[in-house]
PDB file of C-alpha atoms in Angstrom:
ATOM      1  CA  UNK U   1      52.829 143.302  93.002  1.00 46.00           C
ATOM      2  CA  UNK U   2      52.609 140.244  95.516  1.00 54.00           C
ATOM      3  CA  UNK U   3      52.538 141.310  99.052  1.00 61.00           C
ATOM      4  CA  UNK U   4      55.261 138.847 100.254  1.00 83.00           C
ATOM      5  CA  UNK U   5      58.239 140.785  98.761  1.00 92.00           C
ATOM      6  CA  UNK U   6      60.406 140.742 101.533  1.00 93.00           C
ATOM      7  CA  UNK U   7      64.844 140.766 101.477  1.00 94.00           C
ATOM      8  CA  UNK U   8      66.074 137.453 100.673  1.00 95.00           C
ATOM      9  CA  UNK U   9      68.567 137.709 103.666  1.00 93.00           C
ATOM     10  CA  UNK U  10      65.703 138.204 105.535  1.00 91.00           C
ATOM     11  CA  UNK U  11      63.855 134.841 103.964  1.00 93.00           C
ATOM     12  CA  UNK U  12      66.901 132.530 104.295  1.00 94.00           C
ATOM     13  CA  UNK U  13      67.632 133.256 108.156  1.00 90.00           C
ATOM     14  CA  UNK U  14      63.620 132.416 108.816  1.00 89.00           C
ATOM     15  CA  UNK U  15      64.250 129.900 106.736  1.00 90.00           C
ATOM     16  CA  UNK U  16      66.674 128.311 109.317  1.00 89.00           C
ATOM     17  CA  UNK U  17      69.937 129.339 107.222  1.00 92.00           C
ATOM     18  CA  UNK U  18      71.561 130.992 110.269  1.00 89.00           C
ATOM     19  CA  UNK U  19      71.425 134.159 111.414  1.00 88.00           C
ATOM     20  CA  UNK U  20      71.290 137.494 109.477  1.00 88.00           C
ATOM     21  CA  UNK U  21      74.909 138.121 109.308  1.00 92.00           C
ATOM     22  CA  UNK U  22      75.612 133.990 108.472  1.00 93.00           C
ATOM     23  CA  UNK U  23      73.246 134.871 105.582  1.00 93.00           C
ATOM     24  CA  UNK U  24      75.075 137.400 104.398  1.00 94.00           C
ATOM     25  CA  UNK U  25      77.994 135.807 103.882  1.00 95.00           C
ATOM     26  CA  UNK U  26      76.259 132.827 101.855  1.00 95.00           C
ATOM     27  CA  UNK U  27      74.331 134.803  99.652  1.00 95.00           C
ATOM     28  CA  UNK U  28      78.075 136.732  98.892  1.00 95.00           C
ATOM     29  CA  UNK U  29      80.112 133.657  98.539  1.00 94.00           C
ATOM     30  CA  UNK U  30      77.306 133.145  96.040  1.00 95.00           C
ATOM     31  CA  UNK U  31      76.035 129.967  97.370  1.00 95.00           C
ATOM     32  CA  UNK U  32      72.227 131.337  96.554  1.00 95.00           C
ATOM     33  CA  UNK U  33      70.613 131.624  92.856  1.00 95.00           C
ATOM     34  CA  UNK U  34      67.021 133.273  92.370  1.00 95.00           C
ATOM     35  CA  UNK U  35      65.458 131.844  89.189  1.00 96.00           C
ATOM     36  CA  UNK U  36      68.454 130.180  88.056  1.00 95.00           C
ATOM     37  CA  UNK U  37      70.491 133.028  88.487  1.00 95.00           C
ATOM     38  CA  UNK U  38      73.609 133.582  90.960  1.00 96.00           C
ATOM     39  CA  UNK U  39      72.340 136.640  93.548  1.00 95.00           C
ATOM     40  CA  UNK U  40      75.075 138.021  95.330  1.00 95.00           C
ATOM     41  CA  UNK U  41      72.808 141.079  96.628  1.00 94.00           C
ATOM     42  CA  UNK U  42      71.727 140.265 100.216  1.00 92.00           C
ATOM     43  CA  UNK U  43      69.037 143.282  99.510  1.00 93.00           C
ATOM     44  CA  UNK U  44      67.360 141.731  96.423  1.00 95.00           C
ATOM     45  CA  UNK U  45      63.918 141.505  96.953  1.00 96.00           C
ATOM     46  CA  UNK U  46      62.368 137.910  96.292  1.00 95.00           C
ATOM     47  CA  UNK U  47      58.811 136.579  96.937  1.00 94.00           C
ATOM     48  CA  UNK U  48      59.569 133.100  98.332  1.00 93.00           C
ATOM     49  CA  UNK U  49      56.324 132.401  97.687  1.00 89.00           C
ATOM     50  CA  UNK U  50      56.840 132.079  93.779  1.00 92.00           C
ATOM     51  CA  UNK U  51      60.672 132.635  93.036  1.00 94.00           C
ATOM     52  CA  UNK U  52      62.567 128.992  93.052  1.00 95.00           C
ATOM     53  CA  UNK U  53      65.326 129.960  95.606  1.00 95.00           C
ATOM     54  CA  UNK U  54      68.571 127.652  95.963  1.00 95.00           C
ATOM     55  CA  UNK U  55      70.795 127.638  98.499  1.00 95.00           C
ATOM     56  CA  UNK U  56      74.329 125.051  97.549  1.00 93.00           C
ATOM     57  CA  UNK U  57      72.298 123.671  95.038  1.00 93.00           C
ATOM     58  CA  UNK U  58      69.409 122.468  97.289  1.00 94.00           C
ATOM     59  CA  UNK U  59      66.035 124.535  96.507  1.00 95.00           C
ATOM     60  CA  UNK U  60      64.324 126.778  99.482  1.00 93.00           C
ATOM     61  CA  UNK U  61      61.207 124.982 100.902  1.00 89.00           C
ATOM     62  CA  UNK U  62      59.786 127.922 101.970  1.00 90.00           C
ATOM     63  CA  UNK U  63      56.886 128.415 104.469  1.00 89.00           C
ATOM     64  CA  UNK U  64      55.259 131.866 105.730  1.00 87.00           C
ATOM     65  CA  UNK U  65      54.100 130.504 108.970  1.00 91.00           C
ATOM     66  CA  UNK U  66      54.608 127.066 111.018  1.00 94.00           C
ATOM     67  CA  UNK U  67      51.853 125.255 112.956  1.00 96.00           C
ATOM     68  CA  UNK U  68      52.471 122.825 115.234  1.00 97.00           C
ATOM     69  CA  UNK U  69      50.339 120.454 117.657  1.00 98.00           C
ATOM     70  CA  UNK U  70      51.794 119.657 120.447  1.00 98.00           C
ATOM     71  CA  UNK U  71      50.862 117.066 123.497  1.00 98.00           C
ATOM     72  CA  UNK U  72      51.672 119.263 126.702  1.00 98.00           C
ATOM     73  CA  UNK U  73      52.730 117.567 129.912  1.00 98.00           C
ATOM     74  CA  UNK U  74      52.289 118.435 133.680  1.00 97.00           C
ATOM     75  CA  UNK U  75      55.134 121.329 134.537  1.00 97.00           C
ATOM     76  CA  UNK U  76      55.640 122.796 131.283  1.00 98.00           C
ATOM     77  CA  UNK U  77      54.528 126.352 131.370  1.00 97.00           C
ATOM     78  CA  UNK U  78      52.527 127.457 128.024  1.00 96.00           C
ATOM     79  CA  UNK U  79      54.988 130.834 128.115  1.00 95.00           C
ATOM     80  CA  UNK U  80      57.566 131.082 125.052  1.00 95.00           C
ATOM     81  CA  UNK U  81      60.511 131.946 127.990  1.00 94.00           C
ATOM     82  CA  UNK U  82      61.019 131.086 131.728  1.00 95.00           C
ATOM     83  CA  UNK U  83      64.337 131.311 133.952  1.00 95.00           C
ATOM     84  CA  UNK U  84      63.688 128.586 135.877  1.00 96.00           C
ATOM     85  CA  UNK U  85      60.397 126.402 134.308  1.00 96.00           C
ATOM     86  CA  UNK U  86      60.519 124.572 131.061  1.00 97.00           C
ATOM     87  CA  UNK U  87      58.623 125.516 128.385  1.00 97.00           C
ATOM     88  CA  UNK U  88      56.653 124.270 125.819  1.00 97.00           C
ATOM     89  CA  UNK U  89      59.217 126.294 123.420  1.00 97.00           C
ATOM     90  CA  UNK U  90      61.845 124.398 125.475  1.00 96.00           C
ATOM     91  CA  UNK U  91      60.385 121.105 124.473  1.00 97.00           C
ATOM     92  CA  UNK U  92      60.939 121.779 120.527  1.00 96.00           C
ATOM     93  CA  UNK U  93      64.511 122.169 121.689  1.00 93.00           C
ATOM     94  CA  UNK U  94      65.945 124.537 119.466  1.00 89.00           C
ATOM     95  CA  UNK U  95      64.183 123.088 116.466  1.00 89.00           C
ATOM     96  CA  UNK U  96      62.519 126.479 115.232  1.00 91.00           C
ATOM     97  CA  UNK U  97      64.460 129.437 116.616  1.00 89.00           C
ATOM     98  CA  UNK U  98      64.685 131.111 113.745  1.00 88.00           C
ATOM     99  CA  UNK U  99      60.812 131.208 114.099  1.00 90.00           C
ATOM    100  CA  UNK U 100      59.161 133.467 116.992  1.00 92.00           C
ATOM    101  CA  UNK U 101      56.655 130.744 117.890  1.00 96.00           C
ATOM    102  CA  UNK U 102      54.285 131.181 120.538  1.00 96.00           C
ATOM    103  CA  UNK U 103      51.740 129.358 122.180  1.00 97.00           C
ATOM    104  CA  UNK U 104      47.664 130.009 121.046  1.00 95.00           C
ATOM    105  CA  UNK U 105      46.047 130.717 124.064  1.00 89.00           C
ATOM    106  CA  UNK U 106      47.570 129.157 127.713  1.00 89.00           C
ATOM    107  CA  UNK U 107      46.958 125.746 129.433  1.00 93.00           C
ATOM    108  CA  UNK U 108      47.850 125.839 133.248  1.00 94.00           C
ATOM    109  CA  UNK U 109      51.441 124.712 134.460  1.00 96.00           C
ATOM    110  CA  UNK U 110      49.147 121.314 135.874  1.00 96.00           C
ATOM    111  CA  UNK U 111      47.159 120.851 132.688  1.00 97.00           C
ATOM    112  CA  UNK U 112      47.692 118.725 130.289  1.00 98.00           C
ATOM    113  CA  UNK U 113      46.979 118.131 126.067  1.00 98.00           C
ATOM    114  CA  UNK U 114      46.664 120.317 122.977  1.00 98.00           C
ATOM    115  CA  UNK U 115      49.002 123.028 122.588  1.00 98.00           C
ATOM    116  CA  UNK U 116      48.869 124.858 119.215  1.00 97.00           C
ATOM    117  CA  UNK U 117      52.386 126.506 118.301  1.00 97.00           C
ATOM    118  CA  UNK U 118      52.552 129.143 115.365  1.00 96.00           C
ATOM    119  CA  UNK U 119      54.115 132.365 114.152  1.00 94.00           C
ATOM    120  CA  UNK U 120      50.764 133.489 112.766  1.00 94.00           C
ATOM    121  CA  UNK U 121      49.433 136.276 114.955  1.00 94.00           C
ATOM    122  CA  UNK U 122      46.193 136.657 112.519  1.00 94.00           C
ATOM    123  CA  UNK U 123      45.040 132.742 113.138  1.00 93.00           C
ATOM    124  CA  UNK U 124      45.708 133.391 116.972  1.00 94.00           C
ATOM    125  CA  UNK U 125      43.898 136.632 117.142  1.00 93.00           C
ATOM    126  CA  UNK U 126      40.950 134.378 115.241  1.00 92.00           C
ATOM    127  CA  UNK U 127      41.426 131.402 117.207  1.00 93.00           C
ATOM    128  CA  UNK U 128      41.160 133.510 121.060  1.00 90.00           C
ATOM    129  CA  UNK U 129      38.629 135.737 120.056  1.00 89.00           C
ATOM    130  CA  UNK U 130      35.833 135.104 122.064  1.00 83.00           C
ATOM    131  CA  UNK U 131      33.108 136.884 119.675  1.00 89.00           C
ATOM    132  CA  UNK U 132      34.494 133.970 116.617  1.00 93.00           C
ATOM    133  CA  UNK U 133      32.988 131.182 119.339  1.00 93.00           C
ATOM    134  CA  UNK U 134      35.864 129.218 118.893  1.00 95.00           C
ATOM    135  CA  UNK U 135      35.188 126.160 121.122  1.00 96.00           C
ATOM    136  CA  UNK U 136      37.887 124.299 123.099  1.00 96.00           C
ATOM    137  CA  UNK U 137      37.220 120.843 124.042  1.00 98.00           C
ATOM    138  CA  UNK U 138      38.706 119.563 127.435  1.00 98.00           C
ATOM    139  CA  UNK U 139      38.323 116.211 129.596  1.00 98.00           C
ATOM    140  CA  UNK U 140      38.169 116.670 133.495  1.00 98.00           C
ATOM    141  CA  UNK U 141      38.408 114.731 136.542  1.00 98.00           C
ATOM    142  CA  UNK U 142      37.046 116.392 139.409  1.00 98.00           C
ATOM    143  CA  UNK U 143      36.470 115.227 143.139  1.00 98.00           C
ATOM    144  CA  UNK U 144      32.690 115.368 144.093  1.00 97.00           C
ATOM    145  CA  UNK U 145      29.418 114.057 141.874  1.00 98.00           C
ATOM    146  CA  UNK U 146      28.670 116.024 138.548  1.00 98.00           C
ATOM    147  CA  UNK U 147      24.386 115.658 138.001  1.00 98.00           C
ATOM    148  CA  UNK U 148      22.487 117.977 135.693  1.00 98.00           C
ATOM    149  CA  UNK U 149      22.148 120.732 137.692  1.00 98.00           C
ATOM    150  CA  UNK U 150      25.837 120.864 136.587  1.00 98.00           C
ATOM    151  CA  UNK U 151      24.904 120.706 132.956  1.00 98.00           C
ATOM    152  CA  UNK U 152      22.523 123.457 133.449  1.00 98.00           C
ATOM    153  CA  UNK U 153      24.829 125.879 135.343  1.00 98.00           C
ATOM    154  CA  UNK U 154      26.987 125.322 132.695  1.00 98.00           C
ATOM    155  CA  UNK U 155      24.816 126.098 130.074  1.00 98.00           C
ATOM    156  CA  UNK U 156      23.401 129.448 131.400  1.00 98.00           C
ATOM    157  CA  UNK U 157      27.012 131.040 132.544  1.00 97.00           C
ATOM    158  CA  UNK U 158      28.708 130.629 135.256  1.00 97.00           C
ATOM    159  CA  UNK U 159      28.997 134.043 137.405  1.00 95.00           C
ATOM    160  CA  UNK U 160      32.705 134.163 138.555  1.00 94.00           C
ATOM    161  CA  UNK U 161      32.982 137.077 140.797  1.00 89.00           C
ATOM    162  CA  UNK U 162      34.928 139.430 137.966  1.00 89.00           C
ATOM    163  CA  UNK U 163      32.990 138.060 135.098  1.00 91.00           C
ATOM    164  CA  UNK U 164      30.109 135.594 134.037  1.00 95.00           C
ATOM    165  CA  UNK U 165      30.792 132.601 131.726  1.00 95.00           C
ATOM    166  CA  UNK U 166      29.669 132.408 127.961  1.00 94.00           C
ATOM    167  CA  UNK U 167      27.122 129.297 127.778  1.00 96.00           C
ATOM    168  CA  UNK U 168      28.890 126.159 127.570  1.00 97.00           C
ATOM    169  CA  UNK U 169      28.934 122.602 127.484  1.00 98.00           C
ATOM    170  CA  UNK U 170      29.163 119.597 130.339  1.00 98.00           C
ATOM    171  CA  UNK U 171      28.640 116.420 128.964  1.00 98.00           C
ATOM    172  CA  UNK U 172      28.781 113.729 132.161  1.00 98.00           C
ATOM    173  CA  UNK U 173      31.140 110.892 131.443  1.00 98.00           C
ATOM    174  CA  UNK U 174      30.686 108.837 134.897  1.00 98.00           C
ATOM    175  CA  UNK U 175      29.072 110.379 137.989  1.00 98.00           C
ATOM    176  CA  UNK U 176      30.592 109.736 141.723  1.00 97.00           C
ATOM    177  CA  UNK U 177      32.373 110.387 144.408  1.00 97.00           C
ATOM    178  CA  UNK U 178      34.861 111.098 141.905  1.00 98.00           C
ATOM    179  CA  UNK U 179      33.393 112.375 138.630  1.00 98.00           C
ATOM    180  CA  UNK U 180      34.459 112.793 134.781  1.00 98.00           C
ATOM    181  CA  UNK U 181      33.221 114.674 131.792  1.00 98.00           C
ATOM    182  CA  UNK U 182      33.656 116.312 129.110  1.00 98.00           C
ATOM    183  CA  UNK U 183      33.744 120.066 128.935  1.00 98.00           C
ATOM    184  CA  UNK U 184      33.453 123.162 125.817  1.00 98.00           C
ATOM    185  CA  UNK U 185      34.340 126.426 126.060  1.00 96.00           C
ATOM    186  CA  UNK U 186      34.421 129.545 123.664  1.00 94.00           C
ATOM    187  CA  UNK U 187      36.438 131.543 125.781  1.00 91.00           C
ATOM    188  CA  UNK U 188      39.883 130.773 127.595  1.00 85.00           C
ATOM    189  CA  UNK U 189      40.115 132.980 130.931  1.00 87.00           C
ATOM    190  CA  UNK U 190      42.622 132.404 133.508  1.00 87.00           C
ATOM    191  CA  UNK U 191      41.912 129.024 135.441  1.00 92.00           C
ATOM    192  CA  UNK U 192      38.193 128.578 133.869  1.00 95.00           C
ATOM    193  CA  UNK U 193      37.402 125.443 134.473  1.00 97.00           C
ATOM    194  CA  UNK U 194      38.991 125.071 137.392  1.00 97.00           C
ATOM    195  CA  UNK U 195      37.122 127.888 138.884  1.00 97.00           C
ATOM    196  CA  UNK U 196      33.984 126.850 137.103  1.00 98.00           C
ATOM    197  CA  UNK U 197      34.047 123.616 138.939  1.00 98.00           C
ATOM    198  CA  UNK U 198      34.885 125.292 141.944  1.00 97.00           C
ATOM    199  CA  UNK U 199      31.727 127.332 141.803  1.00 97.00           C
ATOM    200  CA  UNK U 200      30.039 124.016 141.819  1.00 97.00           C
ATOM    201  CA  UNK U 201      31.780 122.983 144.984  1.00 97.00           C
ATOM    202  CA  UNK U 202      33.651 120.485 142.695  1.00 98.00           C
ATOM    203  CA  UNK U 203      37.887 120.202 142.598  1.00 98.00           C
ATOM    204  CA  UNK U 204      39.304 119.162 139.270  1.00 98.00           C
ATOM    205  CA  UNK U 205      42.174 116.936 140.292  1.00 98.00           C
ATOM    206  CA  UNK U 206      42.955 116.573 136.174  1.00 98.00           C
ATOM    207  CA  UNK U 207      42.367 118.379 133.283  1.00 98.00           C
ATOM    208  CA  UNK U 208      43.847 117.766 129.690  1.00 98.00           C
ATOM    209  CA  UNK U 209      42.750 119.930 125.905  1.00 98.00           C
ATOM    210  CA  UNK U 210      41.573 117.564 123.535  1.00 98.00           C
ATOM    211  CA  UNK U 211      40.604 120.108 120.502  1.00 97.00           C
ATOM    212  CA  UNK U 212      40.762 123.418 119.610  1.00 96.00           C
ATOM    213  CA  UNK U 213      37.904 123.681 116.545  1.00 94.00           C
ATOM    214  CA  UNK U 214      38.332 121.326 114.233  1.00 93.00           C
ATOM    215  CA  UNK U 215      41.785 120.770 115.542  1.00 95.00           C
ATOM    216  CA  UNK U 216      41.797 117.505 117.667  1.00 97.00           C
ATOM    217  CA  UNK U 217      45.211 116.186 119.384  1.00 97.00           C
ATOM    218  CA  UNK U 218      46.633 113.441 117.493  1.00 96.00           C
ATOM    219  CA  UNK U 219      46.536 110.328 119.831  1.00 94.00           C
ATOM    220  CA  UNK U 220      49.651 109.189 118.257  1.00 97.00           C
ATOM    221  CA  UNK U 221      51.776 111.940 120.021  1.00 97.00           C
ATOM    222  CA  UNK U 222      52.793 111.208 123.660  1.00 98.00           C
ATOM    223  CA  UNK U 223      52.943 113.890 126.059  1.00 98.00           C
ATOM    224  CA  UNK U 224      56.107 115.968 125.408  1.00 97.00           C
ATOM    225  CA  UNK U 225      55.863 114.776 121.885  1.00 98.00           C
ATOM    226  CA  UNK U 226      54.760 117.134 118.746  1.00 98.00           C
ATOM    227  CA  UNK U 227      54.426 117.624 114.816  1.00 97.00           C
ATOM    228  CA  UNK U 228      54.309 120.075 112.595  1.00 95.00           C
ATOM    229  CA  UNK U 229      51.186 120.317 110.829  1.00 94.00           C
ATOM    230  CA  UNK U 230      50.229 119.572 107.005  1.00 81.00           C
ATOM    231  CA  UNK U 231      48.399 121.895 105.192  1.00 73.00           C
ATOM    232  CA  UNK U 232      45.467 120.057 105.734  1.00 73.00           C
TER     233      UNK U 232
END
């Protein structure tokens, strides 16, 4: 038996159908078929994954989790909920509700770039873990001249007071008063970089995600702007 039987009242409303109880009274009005067949059961058990579901004629596109890549401004908290602050769930604006997206992994209020968006807790768990040496790719401005002792700090850990740094990468863009480079993680503790740089007496005055893995930011997307990704 396929492990993706689930309630088809359940599958409609994260399809985007409405809500649990505006399911309901679809499926009974019997406005849904399953394999051709009129359902008026909001219990029966589908799998979405290979039963051809129609809802008023129009076949279920269905999809067990979303991923999308968004391009996160400046003053957008990576947090799926905030009184006050937007969000970057705010900036989908209402688009997926139905879904219980969350953000992999957090980019400061001030930080800019790639912001992965899903509902699959076993590619985030994969994606954070700091033993899969995921790396995450980031460009930085900081105030202050970046040389190779830099490089090298970087390379051998950084010790931050409450922990030390997994090896990682400075590549040195341009070298001044003001300085920029290119920096990869496999880890994603609170401030990092910034406190990284800080340890080297330098003050990052930007910093924007570029990749995540294999997962680069599409430069086609403007800041605020998003996709949902294809399969591939």
């Amino acid at each position: 038996m396929s492990a993706n039987i689930q309630r088809l009242d359940k599958v409609l409303s994260n399809s985007g159908y409405g809500t649990r109880k505006e399911v309901k009274k679809i499926i009974k009005q019997g406005s849904v078929m399953v394999n051709n067949s009129v359902v008026l059961d909001v219990g029966t058990k589908v799998d979405p994954e290979t039963d051809i579901i129609e809802v008023a004629g129009r076949i279920l596109d269905y999809k067990a989790n979303i991923y999308i890549m968004l391009n996160k401004p400046s003053g957008v908290l990576s947090t799926t909920y905030d009184k006050t602050e937007t969000t970057v769930i705010d900036l989908l604006y209402g688009e997926y509700s139905h879904r219980d997206l969350f953000p992999v992994g957090r980019l400061d209020i001030d930080t800019e770039g790639l912001v992965l968006l899903t509902d699959d807790g076993q590619l985030a768990h994969r994606l954070l873990s700091p033993k899969n040496m995921v790396p995450k790719l980031y460009y930085v401005e900081v105030n202050g001249r970046l040389d190779e002792q830099d490089v090298s700090a970087f390379n051998a850990g950084i010790c931050l007071g409450d922990f030390t740094t997994l090896s990682s990468e400075l590549e040195i863009l341009q070298a001044g008063d003001k300085s920029t480079a290119l920096v990869k993680i496999y880890e994603g503790k609170f401030h990092q970089i910034k406190r990284m740089m800080q340890a080297r007496n330098k003050e990052v005055v930007y910093l924007k995600r570029l990749s995540i893995g294999p997962l680069e930011l599409d430069e086609d997307l403007d800041l605020g702007q998003w996709r949902e990704l294809t399969c591939e």
